[in-house]
Short mmCIF file of C-alpha atoms in Angstrom, two decimals:
data_model
loop_
_atom_site.label_atom_id
_atom_site.label_comp_id
_atom_site.label_asym_id
_atom_site.label_seq_id
_atom_site.Cartn_x
_atom_site.Cartn_y
_atom_site.Cartn_z
CA MET E 872 -0.29 -0.05 -0.24
CA MET E 873 2.88 2.10 0.84
CA THR E 874 5.30 1.81 -2.32
CA ASP E 875 4.39 4.07 -4.30
CA ILE E 876 4.58 6.96 -1.17
CA ARG E 877 8.05 5.61 -0.36
CA GLN E 878 9.36 6.14 -3.77
CA ALA E 879 11.56 8.87 -5.42
CA SER E 880 11.26 10.33 -1.89
CA SER E 881 13.18 13.94 -1.99
CA GLY E 882 12.79 17.02 0.19
CA ARG E 883 13.62 18.45 4.11
CA ALA E 884 13.68 16.46 6.84
CA ALA E 885 13.35 18.06 8.93
CA THR E 886 -18.45 19.63 24.26
CA HIS E 887 -24.59 18.91 24.34
CA ARG E 888 -20.95 20.31 25.34
CA PRO E 889 -18.74 18.15 23.22
CA SER E 890 -15.11 18.25 24.82
CA VAL E 891 -11.60 19.48 22.61
CA ARG E 892 -9.14 18.57 25.35
CA GLN E 893 -7.04 15.35 25.18
CA ALA E 894 -6.69 13.48 28.25
CA ALA E 895 -3.25 12.29 29.87
CA THR E 896 -2.59 9.22 28.07
CA PRO E 897 0.06 7.06 29.99
CA GLN E 898 3.05 6.03 27.54
CA ALA E 899 2.60 2.27 28.20
CA ALA E 900 -1.17 2.67 26.31
CA VAL E 901 0.13 4.72 22.78
CA ARG E 902 -0.24 2.41 19.37
CA HIS E 903 3.00 2.73 17.77
CA ASP E 904 2.33 1.91 13.51
CA PRO E 905 5.65 2.18 12.55
CA VAL E 906 3.88 3.24 8.97
CA ALA E 907 0.97 6.34 8.32
CA PRO E 908 -1.15 4.59 6.08
CA THR E 909 -2.20 6.04 2.76
CA ARG E 910 -5.83 5.44 2.70
CA THR E 911 -9.73 6.65 2.96
CA ARG E 912 -12.09 5.32 6.15
CA ARG E 913 -15.34 6.52 7.86
CA LEU E 914 -16.11 7.57 11.24
CA ALA E 915 -19.41 7.57 12.71
CA PRO E 916 -20.17 10.79 14.58
CA GLY E 917 -18.39 10.75 18.28
CA GLY E 918 -15.65 7.93 16.22
CA SER E 919 -12.19 8.49 17.29
CA ILE E 920 -9.15 6.35 16.83
CA ASP E 921 -6.79 6.28 20.39
CA ALA E 922 -3.45 7.92 20.89
CA HIS E 923 -0.69 6.23 18.55
CA ARG E 924 2.00 7.52 16.20
CA HIS E 925 3.83 6.85 13.22
CA ASP E 926 7.33 7.01 12.04
CA ASP E 927 6.39 8.75 9.19
CA HIS E 928 4.64 11.96 8.56
CA GLN E 929 0.83 12.23 8.33
CA ILE E 930 -1.22 14.46 5.99
CA VAL E 931 -5.12 14.24 7.45
CA TYR E 932 -8.32 15.34 5.80
CA ALA E 933 -12.50 15.20 6.67
CA GLY E 934 -13.40 15.88 3.26
CA ARG E 935 -16.75 15.44 4.94
CA GLY E 936 -17.58 16.15 8.93
CA VAL E 937 -15.03 18.10 11.16
CA LEU E 938 -12.02 16.45 12.71
CA THR E 939 -9.91 17.28 15.81
CA VAL E 940 -6.30 16.17 16.03
CA THR E 941 -5.13 15.76 20.14
CA THR E 942 -1.50 16.11 21.02
CA SER E 943 -0.24 16.78 24.63
CA ALA E 944 0.57 20.18 23.20
CA GLY E 945 -3.31 20.71 22.40
CA SER E 946 -6.47 20.64 19.62
CA TRP E 947 -5.84 21.12 16.55
CA VAL E 948 -9.71 21.34 14.53
CA ALA E 949 -10.37 21.01 10.70
CA PRO E 950 -13.72 21.08 8.26
CA ALA E 951 -13.49 20.33 4.90
CA THR E 952 -11.77 23.13 3.96
CA ARG E 953 -8.48 22.44 6.19
CA ALA E 954 -5.83 19.19 6.55
CA ILE E 955 -3.53 19.11 9.72
CA TRP E 956 0.02 17.93 9.68
CA VAL E 957 1.03 15.17 11.83
CA PRO E 958 5.15 15.28 11.76
CA ALA E 959 6.42 11.94 12.32
CA GLY E 960 6.96 10.87 16.36
CA THR E 961 4.14 12.52 17.61
CA VAL E 962 1.67 10.86 19.64
CA HIS E 963 -1.70 11.83 18.04
CA ALA E 964 -5.28 10.93 18.42
CA HIS E 965 -8.62 11.49 16.06
CA ARG E 966 -11.70 12.44 16.94
CA ALA E 967 -15.14 13.06 14.19
CA TYR E 968 -18.05 15.71 14.48
CA GLY E 969 -20.44 14.36 12.20
CA GLU E 970 -20.40 11.87 9.65
CA LEU E 971 -16.40 11.65 8.33
CA ASP E 972 -14.41 10.65 5.57
CA LEU E 973 -11.21 10.41 6.70
CA HIS E 974 -8.47 10.97 4.29
CA LEU E 975 -4.84 10.16 5.31
CA VAL E 976 -2.27 10.43 3.29
CA GLY E 977 1.70 9.02 4.80
CA LEU E 978 5.10 10.26 3.76
CA PRO E 979 8.49 8.76 5.10
CA VAL E 980 10.42 11.34 7.49
CA THR E 981 12.96 12.37 4.73
CA GLU E 982 9.79 14.17 2.99
CA ASN E 983 8.52 16.95 4.97
CA PRO E 984 7.21 19.82 1.82
CA LEU E 985 6.77 22.55 3.97
CA GLY E 986 9.56 21.59 6.96
CA LEU E 987 6.91 21.40 9.80
CA ASP E 988 8.03 19.86 12.60
CA THR E 989 4.89 20.61 14.65
CA PRO E 990 1.15 19.76 13.79
CA THR E 991 -0.25 22.69 11.77
CA VAL E 992 -3.86 23.02 10.06
CA LEU E 993 -3.67 24.08 6.21
CA ALA E 994 -6.20 25.62 3.61
CA VAL E 995 -7.25 22.80 1.57
CA SER E 996 -8.03 24.31 -2.16
CA PRO E 997 -10.95 22.97 -4.02
CA LEU E 998 -7.90 21.57 -6.04
CA LEU E 999 -6.09 19.58 -3.01
CA ARG E 1000 -9.43 18.53 -2.13
CA GLU E 1001 -9.78 16.59 -4.99
CA LEU E 1002 -6.17 15.35 -5.04
CA LEU E 1003 -6.50 14.11 -1.43
CA ILE E 1004 -9.70 12.32 -2.17
CA ALA E 1005 -8.82 10.65 -5.25
CA TYR E 1006 -5.24 9.63 -4.14
CA THR E 1007 -6.45 7.93 -1.08
CA ARG E 1008 -8.92 6.14 -2.67
CA ALA E 1009 -6.88 4.37 -4.96
CA GLU E 1010 -4.55 2.23 -2.33
CA GLY E 1011 -1.87 0.33 -3.80
CA ASP E 1012 -1.49 1.55 -7.19
CA ASP E 1013 2.22 1.85 -8.19
CA ARG E 1014 1.07 3.08 -12.17
CA PRO E 1015 2.82 6.14 -13.39
CA GLU E 1016 -0.78 8.21 -13.75
CA ARG E 1017 -0.74 7.54 -10.25
CA ALA E 1018 3.22 8.49 -8.83
CA ARG E 1019 2.16 11.85 -11.18
CA LEU E 1020 -1.10 12.39 -8.72
CA ARG E 1021 1.38 12.11 -6.15
CA ALA E 1022 3.75 14.84 -7.30
CA VAL E 1023 0.57 17.64 -7.93
CA LEU E 1024 -0.23 16.79 -4.60
CA LEU E 1025 2.75 17.75 -2.89
CA ASP E 1026 3.27 20.79 -5.17
CA GLN E 1027 -0.08 21.77 -3.92
CA LEU E 1028 0.34 21.65 -0.31
CA ARG E 1029 3.99 23.61 -0.69
CA ALA E 1030 1.20 26.11 -1.63
CA SER E 1031 -0.99 25.58 1.51
CA ALA E 1032 -1.03 28.55 3.79
CA GLN E 1033 -0.58 27.21 7.60
CA GLN E 1034 -3.88 28.54 9.64
CA PRO E 1035 -3.77 29.64 13.43
CA LEU E 1036 -6.54 27.06 14.41
CA HIS E 1037 -4.34 25.61 17.19
CA LEU E 1038 -6.27 25.29 20.67
CA PRO E 1039 -2.76 25.17 22.76
CA THR E 1040 -2.88 23.16 26.58
CA PRO E 1041 -1.65 24.76 29.30
CA ALA E 1042 1.17 23.48 31.13
CA ALA E 1043 0.46 25.87 34.60
CA PRO E 1044 -2.03 24.82 36.97
CA LEU E 1045 -3.65 27.62 37.62
CA LEU E 1046 -4.42 28.24 33.42
CA ARG E 1047 -5.41 24.39 33.61
CA ALA E 1048 -7.79 25.20 36.46
CA LEU E 1049 -9.25 28.45 34.21
CA CYS E 1050 -9.34 26.54 30.60
CA ASP E 1051 -11.15 23.76 32.26
CA ILE E 1052 -13.63 26.50 33.66
CA LEU E 1053 -14.17 27.74 30.09
CA ARG E 1054 -13.79 24.38 28.33
CA ALA E 1055 -16.89 23.09 29.93
CA ASP E 1056 -18.89 26.28 29.33
CA PRO E 1057 -17.01 28.04 25.98
CA GLY E 1058 -20.38 30.69 26.06
CA ASP E 1059 -19.06 31.76 29.37
CA SER E 1060 -18.30 35.20 29.42
CA ARG E 1061 -16.63 36.27 32.78
CA THR E 1062 -13.52 38.51 32.73
CA LEU E 1063 -10.30 37.49 33.29
CA ALA E 1064 -10.26 38.74 36.81
CA GLU E 1065 -14.18 37.19 37.71
CA LEU E 1066 -12.60 33.99 36.37
CA GLY E 1067 -9.12 34.91 38.31
CA ARG E 1068 -11.43 35.01 41.67
CA LEU E 1069 -12.06 31.46 41.09
CA VAL E 1070 -8.84 29.44 40.94
CA GLY E 1071 -7.05 32.17 43.31
CA ALA E 1072 -4.88 34.22 41.01
CA SER E 1073 -5.13 37.91 40.14
CA ASP E 1074 -5.85 38.49 35.70
CA ARG E 1075 -2.21 40.53 35.88
CA THR E 1076 -0.49 36.89 37.02
CA LEU E 1077 -3.12 35.37 34.71
CA SER E 1078 -2.27 38.02 31.46
CA ARG E 1079 1.33 37.03 31.96
CA LEU E 1080 0.77 32.97 32.10
CA PHE E 1081 -1.11 32.67 28.98
CA ARG E 1082 1.80 34.51 26.91
CA SER E 1083 4.47 32.68 28.24
CA ASP E 1084 2.97 29.46 28.55
CA LEU E 1085 0.29 29.22 25.43
CA GLY E 1086 2.03 31.72 23.44
CA MET E 1087 -1.06 34.39 23.07
CA THR E 1088 -3.54 36.28 25.16
CA PHE E 1089 -6.61 35.16 27.11
CA PRO E 1090 -9.05 36.74 24.24
CA GLN E 1091 -7.36 34.78 21.76
CA TRP E 1092 -7.19 31.48 23.62
CA ARG E 1093 -10.57 32.35 24.40
CA THR E 1094 -11.80 32.75 20.56
CA GLN E 1095 -10.33 29.78 19.65
CA LEU E 1096 -11.88 27.84 22.22
CA ARG E 1097 -14.94 29.24 21.14
CA LEU E 1098 -14.42 28.67 17.00
CA HIS E 1099 -13.42 25.08 17.57
CA HIS E 1100 -16.90 24.92 19.92
CA ALA E 1101 -18.77 26.56 16.99
CA LEU E 1102 -17.67 24.18 14.13
CA ILE E 1103 -18.42 21.53 16.14
CA LEU E 1104 -21.91 22.54 17.06
CA LEU E 1105 -22.36 23.11 13.32
CA THR E 1106 -21.92 19.74 12.11
CA GLY E 1107 -24.09 18.92 14.90
CA ARG E 1108 -27.00 21.09 12.74
CA THR E 1109 -27.42 23.37 15.69
CA PRO E 1110 -28.87 26.83 14.47
CA VAL E 1111 -26.39 29.28 14.00
CA THR E 1112 -27.98 32.04 16.55
CA SER E 1113 -28.06 29.32 19.15
CA VAL E 1114 -24.24 28.52 17.99
CA ALA E 1115 -23.44 32.22 18.63
CA HIS E 1116 -25.20 32.57 21.79
CA GLN E 1117 -23.72 29.23 23.18
CA CYS E 1118 -20.32 29.95 22.39
CA GLY E 1119 -20.62 33.48 24.37
CA TRP E 1120 -20.87 35.84 20.94
CA SER E 1121 -22.18 39.09 22.30
CA SER E 1122 -24.84 39.02 18.85
CA THR E 1123 -25.26 36.62 15.61
CA SER E 1124 -23.65 39.17 13.51
CA ALA E 1125 -20.21 39.33 15.62
CA PHE E 1126 -19.65 35.60 15.83
CA ILE E 1127 -20.41 35.36 11.49
CA GLU E 1128 -18.14 37.82 11.00
CA VAL E 1129 -15.13 36.35 12.99
CA PHE E 1130 -16.10 32.82 11.31
CA ARG E 1131 -15.93 34.41 8.13
CA ARG E 1132 -12.49 35.83 8.61
CA THR E 1133 -11.14 32.52 9.73
CA PHE E 1134 -12.81 30.03 7.59
CA GLY E 1135 -13.13 32.00 4.71
CA HIS E 1136 -16.90 31.18 4.50
CA THR E 1137 -20.18 31.94 6.61
CA PRO E 1138 -21.65 29.56 9.36
CA GLY E 1139 -24.33 29.03 7.08
CA SER E 1140 -22.03 27.74 4.29
CA HIS E 1141 -20.30 25.76 6.38
CA ARG E 1142 -23.53 23.69 7.66
CA ALA E 1143 -24.41 23.25 4.24
CA GLU E 1144 -20.70 21.28 3.30
#
């Protein structure tokens, strides 16, 4: 199955309230699958793939539904306009929201078209979408036509823009406690000072921790959380107005604008995908 993906390699080595949080996984429970498969598989709503790692890189794309990939560092979410790059050796787990068509492409560790060494969300153009679907449906095909399809796929991958759709998991205990409160209710609109009183820290201390521990501000982290949650609710056919309310936006129009800026289309268009 992987013969074609390993030939001629080149390049750089290198929350309803569904939760987007990854539970800690004992190292002994992590499955090691040396070869990252290239194939298509279907996951039912709520379906998951337990924590595992590969010796290869992998491109993970949901042609239908919403996919989350979780690691010890946080969560990455991808609707049908995004794919997720998972570097070799990364312990990760998958979860499906809605009926999920999962397209997986394995790449040898020596082949890293974008030189990425951390999980990253990538924009998927209409052409790249069709290439991913076609390539992963033809397992074990070693014909020259498939090799050419692969070359075009990698060219399109190199041109893919990286997207800031990472919800990092904090290491600091104070931040973990605060983030747990918001994960339980992404629509919670309390200020950082109000939340700080619950966890026993000032807003100044928490602001500093957000920057040093997570590399982003509190408003940025909360917006990421709300966007992740919004994608999951939309996949479950929740009305846009209800999604905006449940995720804490002050108005439906404000939610639509943030969603459009982030994903390039409106929430209503996303529900139609």
